[in-house]
PDB file of C-alpha atoms in Angstrom:
ATOM      1  CA  PHE D   1     -19.718  17.442 -19.584  1.00 75.00           C
ATOM      2  CA  SER D   2     -21.401  16.073 -16.475  1.00 88.00           C
ATOM      3  CA  PRO D   3     -20.159  12.581 -15.568  1.00 94.00           C
ATOM      4  CA  SER D   4     -21.901  10.449 -12.969  1.00 96.00           C
ATOM      5  CA  LEU D   5     -18.772   8.492 -11.994  1.00 97.00           C
ATOM      6  CA  VAL D   6     -15.159   9.710 -12.102  1.00 97.00           C
ATOM      7  CA  LEU D   7     -12.127   7.514 -11.469  1.00 97.00           C
ATOM      8  CA  VAL D   8      -8.803   9.301 -10.988  1.00 98.00           C
ATOM      9  CA  ALA D   9      -5.685   7.165 -11.258  1.00 97.00           C
ATOM     10  CA  GLY D  10      -1.938   7.656 -11.429  1.00 97.00           C
ATOM     11  CA  SER D  11       1.205   5.643 -10.908  1.00 97.00           C
ATOM     12  CA  SER D  12       4.277   6.427  -8.791  1.00 97.00           C
ATOM     13  CA  ALA D  13       4.697  10.235  -8.880  1.00 96.00           C
ATOM     14  CA  GLY D  14       1.305  10.373 -10.595  1.00 97.00           C
ATOM     15  CA  GLY D  15      -0.042   8.204  -7.786  1.00 97.00           C
ATOM     16  CA  ILE D  16       0.933  10.574  -5.000  1.00 97.00           C
ATOM     17  CA  GLY D  17      -0.393  13.422  -7.140  1.00 97.00           C
ATOM     18  CA  ALA D  18      -3.743  11.679  -7.503  1.00 98.00           C
ATOM     19  CA  LEU D  19      -3.847  10.921  -3.776  1.00 98.00           C
ATOM     20  CA  LEU D  20      -3.048  14.455  -2.604  1.00 98.00           C
ATOM     21  CA  HIS D  21      -5.574  15.966  -5.048  1.00 98.00           C
ATOM     22  CA  ALA D  22      -8.354  13.472  -4.253  1.00 98.00           C
ATOM     23  CA  ASP D  23     -10.651  15.936  -2.487  1.00 98.00           C
ATOM     24  CA  TYR D  24      -9.843  18.591  -5.099  1.00 97.00           C
ATOM     25  CA  PHE D  25     -11.239  16.306  -7.796  1.00 97.00           C
ATOM     26  CA  SER D  26     -14.297  15.561  -5.668  1.00 97.00           C
ATOM     27  CA  LYS D  27     -15.029  19.257  -5.373  1.00 96.00           C
ATOM     28  CA  SER D  28     -14.454  19.713  -9.112  1.00 96.00           C
ATOM     29  CA  PHE D  29     -17.222  17.232  -9.958  1.00 96.00           C
ATOM     30  CA  PRO D  30     -19.859  17.899  -7.291  1.00 95.00           C
ATOM     31  CA  ASN D  31     -22.567  15.950  -9.122  1.00 95.00           C
ATOM     32  CA  ALA D  32     -20.486  12.819  -9.649  1.00 97.00           C
ATOM     33  CA  ARG D  33     -19.233   9.996  -7.496  1.00 96.00           C
ATOM     34  CA  VAL D  34     -15.478  10.600  -7.509  1.00 97.00           C
ATOM     35  CA  LYS D  35     -13.044   7.862  -6.565  1.00 97.00           C
ATOM     36  CA  VAL D  36      -9.253   7.758  -6.638  1.00 97.00           C
ATOM     37  CA  SER D  37      -6.982   4.741  -7.162  1.00 96.00           C
ATOM     38  CA  PRO D  38      -3.268   5.589  -6.833  1.00 97.00           C
ATOM     39  CA  SER D  39      -0.765   2.919  -7.855  1.00 97.00           C
ATOM     40  CA  ALA D  40       2.639   2.750  -6.121  1.00 97.00           C
ATOM     41  CA  GLY D  41       2.075   6.340  -5.041  1.00 97.00           C
ATOM     42  CA  PHE D  42       1.779   6.131  -1.260  1.00 97.00           C
ATOM     43  CA  PHE D  43       4.877   8.202  -0.473  1.00 97.00           C
ATOM     44  CA  TYR D  44       5.295   7.333   2.393  1.00 97.00           C
ATOM     45  CA  PRO D  45       3.750   4.923   4.855  1.00 95.00           C
ATOM     46  CA  GLY D  46       4.846   5.405   8.453  1.00 95.00           C
ATOM     47  CA  VAL D  47       8.468   4.394   7.846  1.00 97.00           C
ATOM     48  CA  SER D  48      11.965   5.415   8.872  1.00 97.00           C
ATOM     49  CA  SER D  49      15.032   5.601   6.675  1.00 97.00           C
ATOM     50  CA  LEU D  50      17.647   2.875   6.872  1.00 98.00           C
ATOM     51  CA  ARG D  51      20.041   5.295   8.577  1.00 97.00           C
ATOM     52  CA  ASP D  52      17.505   6.298  11.216  1.00 98.00           C
ATOM     53  CA  TRP D  53      16.386   2.691  11.707  1.00 98.00           C
ATOM     54  CA  ARG D  54      20.003   1.743  12.446  1.00 97.00           C
ATOM     55  CA  ALA D  55      20.056   4.465  15.103  1.00 97.00           C
ATOM     56  CA  ASN D  56      16.659   3.408  16.474  1.00 96.00           C
ATOM     57  CA  ALA D  57      15.356   6.847  15.516  1.00 96.00           C
ATOM     58  CA  THR D  58      12.224   8.032  13.739  1.00 95.00           C
ATOM     59  CA  THR D  59      12.602   9.859  10.442  1.00 96.00           C
ATOM     60  CA  PRO D  60      10.836  13.236  10.709  1.00 94.00           C
ATOM     61  CA  ALA D  61       8.001  14.044   8.328  1.00 88.00           C
ATOM     62  CA  THR D  62       9.994  17.016   7.055  1.00 87.00           C
ATOM     63  CA  ALA D  63      12.307  14.493   5.391  1.00 92.00           C
ATOM     64  CA  LEU D  64       9.445  12.543   3.822  1.00 94.00           C
ATOM     65  CA  GLY D  65       7.005  15.207   2.653  1.00 95.00           C
ATOM     66  CA  PHE D  66       7.566  17.643  -0.217  1.00 95.00           C
ATOM     67  CA  PRO D  67      10.023  20.518   0.233  1.00 92.00           C
ATOM     68  CA  ARG D  68       8.375  23.824   1.018  1.00 93.00           C
ATOM     69  CA  ASP D  69      10.208  25.389  -1.955  1.00 94.00           C
ATOM     70  CA  TRP D  70       8.144  23.254  -4.343  1.00 94.00           C
ATOM     71  CA  ALA D  71       5.053  25.213  -3.268  1.00 95.00           C
ATOM     72  CA  PRO D  72       2.947  22.020  -3.433  1.00 95.00           C
ATOM     73  CA  PHE D  73      -0.831  21.851  -3.456  1.00 96.00           C
ATOM     74  CA  LEU D  74      -2.096  21.520   0.113  1.00 97.00           C
ATOM     75  CA  GLU D  75      -5.539  20.144   0.886  1.00 97.00           C
ATOM     76  CA  PRO D  76      -7.354  22.750   3.018  1.00 97.00           C
ATOM     77  CA  ASN D  77      -8.730  20.161   5.482  1.00 96.00           C
ATOM     78  CA  CYS D  78      -5.195  18.969   6.188  1.00 97.00           C
ATOM     79  CA  VAL D  79      -3.834  22.503   6.550  1.00 97.00           C
ATOM     80  CA  ALA D  80      -6.587  23.340   9.035  1.00 97.00           C
ATOM     81  CA  ALA D  81      -5.783  20.212  11.043  1.00 96.00           C
ATOM     82  CA  VAL D  82      -1.969  20.432  11.214  1.00 95.00           C
ATOM     83  CA  GLY D  83      -1.372  24.174  10.909  1.00 96.00           C
ATOM     84  CA  ALA D  84       0.209  26.267   8.180  1.00 95.00           C
ATOM     85  CA  ASP D  85       3.773  25.854   9.455  1.00 94.00           C
ATOM     86  CA  GLN D  86       3.744  22.055   9.297  1.00 94.00           C
ATOM     87  CA  ALA D  87       1.391  21.692   6.321  1.00 96.00           C
ATOM     88  CA  PRO D  88       4.006  21.622   3.514  1.00 96.00           C
ATOM     89  CA  ALA D  89       5.621  18.520   5.055  1.00 95.00           C
ATOM     90  CA  LEU D  90       2.709  16.741   6.732  1.00 96.00           C
ATOM     91  CA  CYS D  91       0.082  17.387   4.062  1.00 97.00           C
ATOM     92  CA  THR D  92       2.315  15.998   1.306  1.00 97.00           C
ATOM     93  CA  ASP D  93       3.367  12.890   3.256  1.00 97.00           C
ATOM     94  CA  ALA D  94       0.752  10.215   2.504  1.00 97.00           C
ATOM     95  CA  HIS D  95       0.927   8.823   6.038  1.00 96.00           C
ATOM     96  CA  PHE D  96      -0.501  12.073   7.408  1.00 96.00           C
ATOM     97  CA  ALA D  97      -2.428  13.351   4.391  1.00 97.00           C
ATOM     98  CA  VAL D  98      -4.696  10.306   4.050  1.00 97.00           C
ATOM     99  CA  ARG D  99      -6.191  10.970   7.483  1.00 96.00           C
ATOM    100  CA  HIS D 100      -7.768  14.183   6.222  1.00 97.00           C
ATOM    101  CA  LEU D 101      -9.105  13.035   2.846  1.00 97.00           C
ATOM    102  CA  ARG D 102     -12.807  12.415   2.353  1.00 96.00           C
ATOM    103  CA  THR D 103     -12.733  10.850  -1.112  1.00 97.00           C
ATOM    104  CA  PRO D 104     -12.935   7.052  -1.503  1.00 95.00           C
ATOM    105  CA  LEU D 105      -9.505   5.564  -2.206  1.00 95.00           C
ATOM    106  CA  PHE D 106      -8.364   2.228  -3.591  1.00 94.00           C
ATOM    107  CA  LEU D 107      -4.638   1.969  -2.924  1.00 95.00           C
ATOM    108  CA  ARG D 108      -2.518  -0.324  -5.083  1.00 95.00           C
ATOM    109  CA  GLU D 109       0.740  -0.803  -3.199  1.00 94.00           C
ATOM    110  CA  ASN D 110       3.401  -3.461  -2.909  1.00 93.00           C
ATOM    111  CA  LEU D 111       4.222  -4.195   0.707  1.00 93.00           C
ATOM    112  CA  PHE D 112       7.893  -3.849  -0.259  1.00 94.00           C
ATOM    113  CA  ASP D 113       8.192  -1.005  -2.771  1.00 96.00           C
ATOM    114  CA  ARG D 114      11.673  -0.915  -4.312  1.00 96.00           C
ATOM    115  CA  ALA D 115      11.521   2.799  -5.163  1.00 97.00           C
ATOM    116  CA  LYS D 116      10.432   3.837  -1.678  1.00 97.00           C
ATOM    117  CA  LEU D 117      13.029   1.546  -0.145  1.00 97.00           C
ATOM    118  CA  ALA D 118      15.734   3.068  -2.358  1.00 97.00           C
ATOM    119  CA  ASN D 119      14.672   6.583  -1.379  1.00 96.00           C
ATOM    120  CA  CYS D 120      15.016   5.502   2.246  1.00 97.00           C
ATOM    121  CA  GLY D 121      18.499   4.070   1.758  1.00 97.00           C
ATOM    122  CA  LEU D 122      18.115   0.383   0.764  1.00 97.00           C
ATOM    123  CA  ASP D 123      18.984  -0.697  -2.766  1.00 95.00           C
ATOM    124  CA  ALA D 124      17.007  -3.923  -3.145  1.00 93.00           C
ATOM    125  CA  ARG D 125      17.752  -4.508  -6.831  1.00 89.00           C
ATOM    126  CA  GLY D 126      20.481  -7.077  -6.193  1.00 87.00           C
ATOM    127  CA  PHE D 127      21.879  -9.006  -3.270  1.00 90.00           C
ATOM    128  CA  VAL D 128      20.425  -7.804   0.024  1.00 91.00           C
ATOM    129  CA  PRO D 129      22.765  -8.255   3.036  1.00 92.00           C
ATOM    130  CA  GLU D 130      21.543  -9.495   6.388  1.00 93.00           C
ATOM    131  CA  GLU D 131      21.016  -5.982   7.708  1.00 95.00           C
ATOM    132  CA  GLY D 132      18.917  -5.186   4.644  1.00 94.00           C
ATOM    133  CA  VAL D 133      16.748  -8.246   5.233  1.00 94.00           C
ATOM    134  CA  GLU D 134      16.108  -7.096   8.803  1.00 95.00           C
ATOM    135  CA  TYR D 135      15.183  -3.666   7.471  1.00 96.00           C
ATOM    136  CA  LEU D 136      12.791  -5.311   4.990  1.00 95.00           C
ATOM    137  CA  LYS D 137      11.136  -7.111   7.892  1.00 93.00           C
ATOM    138  CA  ALA D 138      10.705  -3.798   9.705  1.00 95.00           C
ATOM    139  CA  TRP D 139       9.373  -2.200   6.521  1.00 96.00           C
ATOM    140  CA  GLY D 140       6.793  -4.954   6.125  1.00 93.00           C
ATOM    141  CA  GLY D 141       5.616  -4.301   9.662  1.00 93.00           C
ATOM    142  CA  TRP D 142       5.329  -0.565   8.970  1.00 95.00           C
ATOM    143  CA  MET D 143       3.329  -1.188   5.817  1.00 94.00           C
ATOM    144  CA  ARG D 144       0.897  -3.543   7.543  1.00 92.00           C
ATOM    145  CA  SER D 145       0.492  -1.048  10.375  1.00 92.00           C
ATOM    146  CA  GLN D 146      -0.251   1.651   7.809  1.00 93.00           C
ATOM    147  CA  LEU D 147      -2.968  -0.459   6.189  1.00 90.00           C
ATOM    148  CA  ARG D 148      -4.478  -1.252   9.576  1.00 88.00           C
ATOM    149  CA  GLU D 149      -4.554   2.452  10.391  1.00 92.00           C
ATOM    150  CA  ILE D 150      -6.346   3.297   7.149  1.00 91.00           C
ATOM    151  CA  ALA D 151      -8.825   0.494   7.839  1.00 85.00           C
ATOM    152  CA  SER D 152      -9.551   2.042  11.238  1.00 87.00           C
ATOM    153  CA  LEU D 153     -10.221   5.587  10.012  1.00 91.00           C
ATOM    154  CA  PRO D 154     -13.966   6.311  10.288  1.00 89.00           C
ATOM    155  CA  PHE D 155     -14.426   7.417   6.666  1.00 89.00           C
ATOM    156  CA  HIS D 156     -12.016   5.095   4.901  1.00 88.00           C
ATOM    157  CA  SER D 157     -13.076   1.977   6.810  1.00 84.00           C
ATOM    158  CA  PHE D 158     -16.349   2.087   4.866  1.00 83.00           C
ATOM    159  CA  ALA D 159     -15.460   3.889   1.635  1.00 89.00           C
ATOM    160  CA  SER D 160     -11.946   2.821   0.724  1.00 90.00           C
ATOM    161  CA  GLY D 161      -9.965  -0.311  -0.030  1.00 88.00           C
ATOM    162  CA  TYR D 162      -6.566  -1.544  -1.091  1.00 89.00           C
ATOM    163  CA  PHE D 163      -4.733  -4.239  -3.022  1.00 90.00           C
ATOM    164  CA  ALA D 164      -1.312  -4.871  -1.496  1.00 91.00           C
ATOM    165  CA  PRO D 165       0.620  -7.911  -2.724  1.00 90.00           C
ATOM    166  CA  SER D 166       3.651  -8.853  -0.673  1.00 89.00           C
ATOM    167  CA  CYS D 167       6.077  -8.272  -3.533  1.00 91.00           C
ATOM    168  CA  LEU D 168       9.435  -6.553  -3.843  1.00 92.00           C
ATOM    169  CA  ASP D 169       8.664  -4.249  -6.762  1.00 93.00           C
ATOM    170  CA  HIS D 170       7.650  -0.659  -7.440  1.00 95.00           C
ATOM    171  CA  GLY D 171       4.632  -0.519  -9.705  1.00 93.00           C
ATOM    172  CA  ASP D 172       5.100  -2.678 -12.791  1.00 91.00           C
ATOM    173  CA  ASN D 173       3.116  -5.478 -11.174  1.00 92.00           C
ATOM    174  CA  LEU D 174       0.194  -3.304 -10.076  1.00 92.00           C
ATOM    175  CA  GLU D 175      -1.569  -2.944 -13.427  1.00 89.00           C
ATOM    176  CA  LEU D 176      -4.665  -4.950 -14.305  1.00 88.00           C
ATOM    177  CA  GLU D 177      -2.694  -7.175 -16.688  1.00 82.00           C
ATOM    178  CA  THR D 178       0.341  -7.745 -14.461  1.00 83.00           C
ATOM    179  CA  ALA D 179      -0.869  -7.916 -10.860  1.00 90.00           C
ATOM    180  CA  PRO D 180      -0.558 -11.148  -8.888  1.00 89.00           C
ATOM    181  CA  TRP D 181      -3.655 -12.506  -7.249  1.00 88.00           C
ATOM    182  CA  VAL D 182      -4.067 -11.854  -3.535  1.00 85.00           C
ATOM    183  CA  ALA D 183      -5.987 -14.371  -1.430  1.00 79.00           C
ATOM    184  CA  GLY D 184      -7.468 -15.801  -4.626  1.00 81.00           C
ATOM    185  CA  VAL D 185      -8.702 -12.407  -5.871  1.00 85.00           C
ATOM    186  CA  PRO D 186      -7.378 -10.718  -9.040  1.00 89.00           C
ATOM    187  CA  LEU D 187      -6.835  -6.968  -9.046  1.00 90.00           C
ATOM    188  CA  VAL D 188      -9.491  -6.358 -11.709  1.00 90.00           C
ATOM    189  CA  THR D 189     -12.116  -7.967  -9.453  1.00 89.00           C
ATOM    190  CA  ALA D 190     -11.044  -6.115  -6.316  1.00 88.00           C
ATOM    191  CA  LEU D 191     -10.896  -2.773  -8.109  1.00 91.00           C
ATOM    192  CA  GLY D 192     -14.218  -3.378  -9.836  1.00 90.00           C
ATOM    193  CA  ASP D 193     -15.967  -4.358  -6.604  1.00 87.00           C
ATOM    194  CA  TRP D 194     -14.797  -1.144  -4.989  1.00 90.00           C
ATOM    195  CA  LEU D 195     -15.429   1.145  -7.967  1.00 92.00           C
ATOM    196  CA  LEU D 196     -18.909  -0.145  -8.779  1.00 90.00           C
ATOM    197  CA  GLU D 197     -19.769  -0.972  -5.161  1.00 86.00           C
ATOM    198  CA  ARG D 198     -20.575  -4.554  -6.026  1.00 81.00           C
ATOM    199  CA  PRO D 199     -21.210  -6.971  -3.185  1.00 72.00           C
ATOM    200  CA  ALA D 200     -18.344  -9.398  -2.764  1.00 57.00           C
ATOM    201  CA  GLY D 201     -18.236 -12.819  -1.165  1.00 49.00           C
ATOM    202  CA  GLY D 202     -21.656 -13.849  -2.440  1.00 42.00           C
ATOM    203  CA  GLY D 203     -23.228 -10.578  -1.369  1.00 39.00           C
ATOM    204  CA  ARG D 204     -22.271 -10.963   2.297  1.00 31.00           C
ATOM    205  CA  TRP D 205     -20.632  -7.823   3.662  1.00 32.00           C
ATOM    206  CA  PRO D 206     -19.653  -7.652   7.328  1.00 32.00           C
ATOM    207  CA  SER D 207     -21.088  -4.741   9.280  1.00 27.00           C
ATOM    208  CA  ARG D 208     -17.523  -3.599   9.697  1.00 28.00           C
ATOM    209  CA  GLY D 209     -14.880  -5.705   8.021  1.00 29.00           C
ATOM    210  CA  ARG D 210     -11.204  -5.971   8.789  1.00 30.00           C
ATOM    211  CA  ALA D 211      -7.981  -6.347   6.871  1.00 31.00           C
ATOM    212  CA  ALA D 212      -6.162  -9.635   7.160  1.00 31.00           C
ATOM    213  CA  ALA D 213      -3.060 -11.322   5.849  1.00 32.00           C
ATOM    214  CA  GLN D 214      -3.078 -14.423   3.671  1.00 33.00           C
ATOM    215  CA  SER D 215      -0.091 -16.688   3.999  1.00 32.00           C
ATOM    216  CA  ALA D 216       1.120 -19.937   2.528  1.00 32.00           C
ATOM    217  CA  THR D 217       3.973 -22.275   3.333  1.00 32.00           C
ATOM    218  CA  ILE D 218       6.582 -23.527   0.909  1.00 31.00           C
ATOM    219  CA  PRO D 219       6.772 -27.277   1.650  1.00 33.00           C
ATOM    220  CA  PRO D 220      10.124 -28.613   2.905  1.00 35.00           C
ATOM    221  CA  GLY D 221      12.125 -29.790  -0.061  1.00 34.00           C
ATOM    222  CA  GLY D 222       9.671 -28.099  -2.372  1.00 31.00           C
ATOM    223  CA  SER D 223      10.479 -25.473  -4.923  1.00 30.00           C
ATOM    224  CA  ALA D 224      10.273 -21.859  -3.913  1.00 28.00           C
ATOM    225  CA  GLY D 225       9.964 -20.896  -7.546  1.00 29.00           C
ATOM    226  CA  SER D 226      11.671 -17.584  -8.089  1.00 28.00           C
ATOM    227  CA  VAL D 227      11.325 -16.495  -4.466  1.00 29.00           C
ATOM    228  CA  ALA D 228      15.043 -16.722  -3.781  1.00 29.00           C
ATOM    229  CA  MET D 229      14.871 -14.950  -0.427  1.00 33.00           C
ATOM    230  CA  ILE D 230      12.562 -17.517   1.198  1.00 31.00           C
ATOM    231  CA  PRO D 231      14.311 -20.722   2.342  1.00 32.00           C
ATOM    232  CA  GLN D 232      12.491 -23.968   1.617  1.00 33.00           C
ATOM    233  CA  GLY D 233      10.125 -24.762   4.433  1.00 33.00           C
ATOM    234  CA  GLY D 234       9.757 -21.093   5.291  1.00 32.00           C
ATOM    235  CA  SER D 235       6.505 -19.186   5.475  1.00 34.00           C
ATOM    236  CA  VAL D 236       5.788 -16.347   3.082  1.00 34.00           C
ATOM    237  CA  GLU D 237       3.029 -13.788   3.286  1.00 38.00           C
ATOM    238  CA  LEU D 238       1.454 -13.451  -0.131  1.00 39.00           C
ATOM    239  CA  GLY D 239      -0.360 -10.190   0.407  1.00 47.00           C
ATOM    240  CA  TRP D 240      -3.389  -8.386   1.654  1.00 46.00           C
ATOM    241  CA  HIS D 241      -6.615  -7.434  -0.011  1.00 48.00           C
ATOM    242  CA  ALA D 242      -9.582  -5.406   1.097  1.00 47.00           C
ATOM    243  CA  SER D 243     -12.206  -3.708  -1.022  1.00 42.00           C
ATOM    244  CA  GLY D 244     -15.091  -1.302  -0.471  1.00 36.00           C
ATOM    245  CA  PRO D 245     -17.700  -0.047  -0.040  1.00 32.00           C
ATOM    246  CA  LEU D 246     -16.932  -1.831   3.236  1.00 30.00           C
ATOM    247  CA  TRP D 247     -13.591  -3.260   4.232  1.00 30.00           C
ATOM    248  CA  THR D 248     -13.552  -6.998   3.823  1.00 31.00           C
ATOM    249  CA  SER D 249     -11.047  -9.806   3.651  1.00 29.00           C
ATOM    250  CA  HIS D 250     -10.849 -12.568   1.086  1.00 29.00           C
ATOM    251  CA  LEU D 251      -9.508 -15.499   3.057  1.00 25.00           C
ATOM    252  CA  GLY D 252      -9.745 -18.308   0.519  1.00 27.00           C
ATOM    253  CA  ALA D 253      -6.776 -20.643   0.515  1.00 27.00           C
ATOM    254  CA  ILE D 254      -4.096 -20.054  -2.092  1.00 28.00           C
ATOM    255  CA  PRO D 255      -2.722 -23.327  -3.466  1.00 29.00           C
ATOM    256  CA  PRO D 256       1.069 -23.800  -3.179  1.00 32.00           C
ATOM    257  CA  GLY D 257       1.571 -23.038  -6.863  1.00 32.00           C
ATOM    258  CA  GLY D 258      -0.425 -19.820  -6.697  1.00 31.00           C
ATOM    259  CA  PRO D 259      -4.025 -19.185  -7.791  1.00 31.00           C
ATOM    260  CA  SER D 260      -3.368 -19.797 -11.474  1.00 29.00           C
ATOM    261  CA  GLY D 261      -1.006 -22.721 -11.022  1.00 27.00           C
ATOM    262  CA  GLY D 262       2.124 -20.661 -11.574  1.00 27.00           C
ATOM    263  CA  ALA D 263       4.936 -19.922  -9.181  1.00 28.00           C
ATOM    264  CA  ILE D 264       4.410 -17.783  -6.115  1.00 29.00           C
ATOM    265  CA  PRO D 265       4.849 -14.186  -7.350  1.00 32.00           C
ATOM    266  CA  PRO D 266       8.533 -13.288  -7.732  1.00 33.00           C
ATOM    267  CA  GLY D 267      10.367 -10.912  -5.483  1.00 36.00           C
ATOM    268  CA  VAL D 268       8.545 -11.653  -2.237  1.00 32.00           C
ATOM    269  CA  PRO D 269      10.813 -10.863   0.731  1.00 32.00           C
ATOM    270  CA  PRO D 270      10.312 -12.488   4.126  1.00 30.00           C
ATOM    271  CA  ALA D 271       7.501 -10.950   6.141  1.00 30.00           C
ATOM    272  CA  ARG D 272       8.115  -9.570   9.611  1.00 27.00           C
ATOM    273  CA  ASP D 273       6.530 -12.572  11.253  1.00 26.00           C
ATOM    274  CA  SER D 274       7.720 -15.206   8.792  1.00 27.00           C
ATOM    275  CA  ALA D 275       9.022 -18.455  10.210  1.00 26.00           C
ATOM    276  CA  ILE D 276      12.529 -18.721   8.736  1.00 25.00           C
ATOM    277  CA  PRO D 277      14.046 -22.130   9.578  1.00 27.00           C
ATOM    278  CA  ALA D 278      17.105 -22.145  11.802  1.00 28.00           C
ATOM    279  CA  GLY D 279      20.180 -22.011   9.629  1.00 29.00           C
ATOM    280  CA  GLY D 280      18.185 -20.705   6.701  1.00 29.00           C
ATOM    281  CA  ALA D 281      20.033 -17.978   4.872  1.00 28.00           C
ATOM    282  CA  PRO D 282      18.473 -15.289   2.719  1.00 29.00           C
ATOM    283  CA  GLY D 283      19.529 -15.322  -0.870  1.00 29.00           C
ATOM    284  CA  ALA D 284      19.454 -12.627  -3.485  1.00 27.00           C
ATOM    285  CA  PRO D 285      16.125 -11.363  -4.773  1.00 28.00           C
ATOM    286  CA  PRO D 286      15.518 -12.024  -8.471  1.00 25.00           C
TER     287      PRO D 286
END
C-alpha cells in the first residue's frame, strides 16, 4: 500500500487528534503528500475562560492543554521547542502546537464554537445574557487573531488554509453537505482547492495572500432570518475563508439572502466589531 495522496480528517475530539498527529502521519507515509483537515477540533485558540475574562486575566495553557496524566502523544518538534516540562500542556493546546507542525492543514472551525465556549464557562445553547454577549465578542476577536497568526506563520501561510463561518455551533455545520457558504465559496470548493492545489480565482494567486473578513448588513426593517441575536440594521460578519496552496481571500459580495437565496446562516452572534444600533438588544440564539 503506497498512496500518493493522504487526507487525514477528524471531528471534535477526532479533530484535535488529527491535528496533533499531523506530522506523525506525514512521517508514516514518506512517499505521499499528506494533508490534514480537522473539523471543530482546534482546542483551543488563544482564548481565556469566562471566569478569567471577568477578572481580566489570561487562562494558563495548563488549563487548556491535556492533563499530564493522560500521557498524550507529543510531537517531537514541539517538545524540543517548549521543553519537556511544559510539553504536555503546550504541545496539546492547538494554539501552541500548530506553530510547530510542518504538515499542510485545512482547519474547519466555527468562529463561535459552542462546545469550546461551554468548556470555557459559557452555555450558549439558550438565552445569552448581556455579559455572555460581551464574552462572545471577545471570543470572536480571539478567533480572528488566531487565524491571522496561522496565516502569518512561514510554513502555514503557503501550505495551509481554513474555512471559518461566523456561526454559533460546534461541528454539525462543518460537513460538506451542511456547511454554509463563506464569501460566496462552498466548503467543498475551498477544501478541494486546497487538497488538490487547484488555482482559485481564475488561476490568479497572490504572491502572498491574506485572510480577510466578509460582512453583510441586514437592512433596516428587513428580516434577520433566524439570526435572533442581530438587531435589524446591524452588521453581521458572515465568516472567513482562505485556501492553499497559498493563502487567499474570496471577497465576492454575498447577497442579503445568502449565496443560495436562503436566510443568513443561523446562530451567528455579533462580531467584535459589529455595528449594533443604539438601543438594540441581543435576543436569544436559535
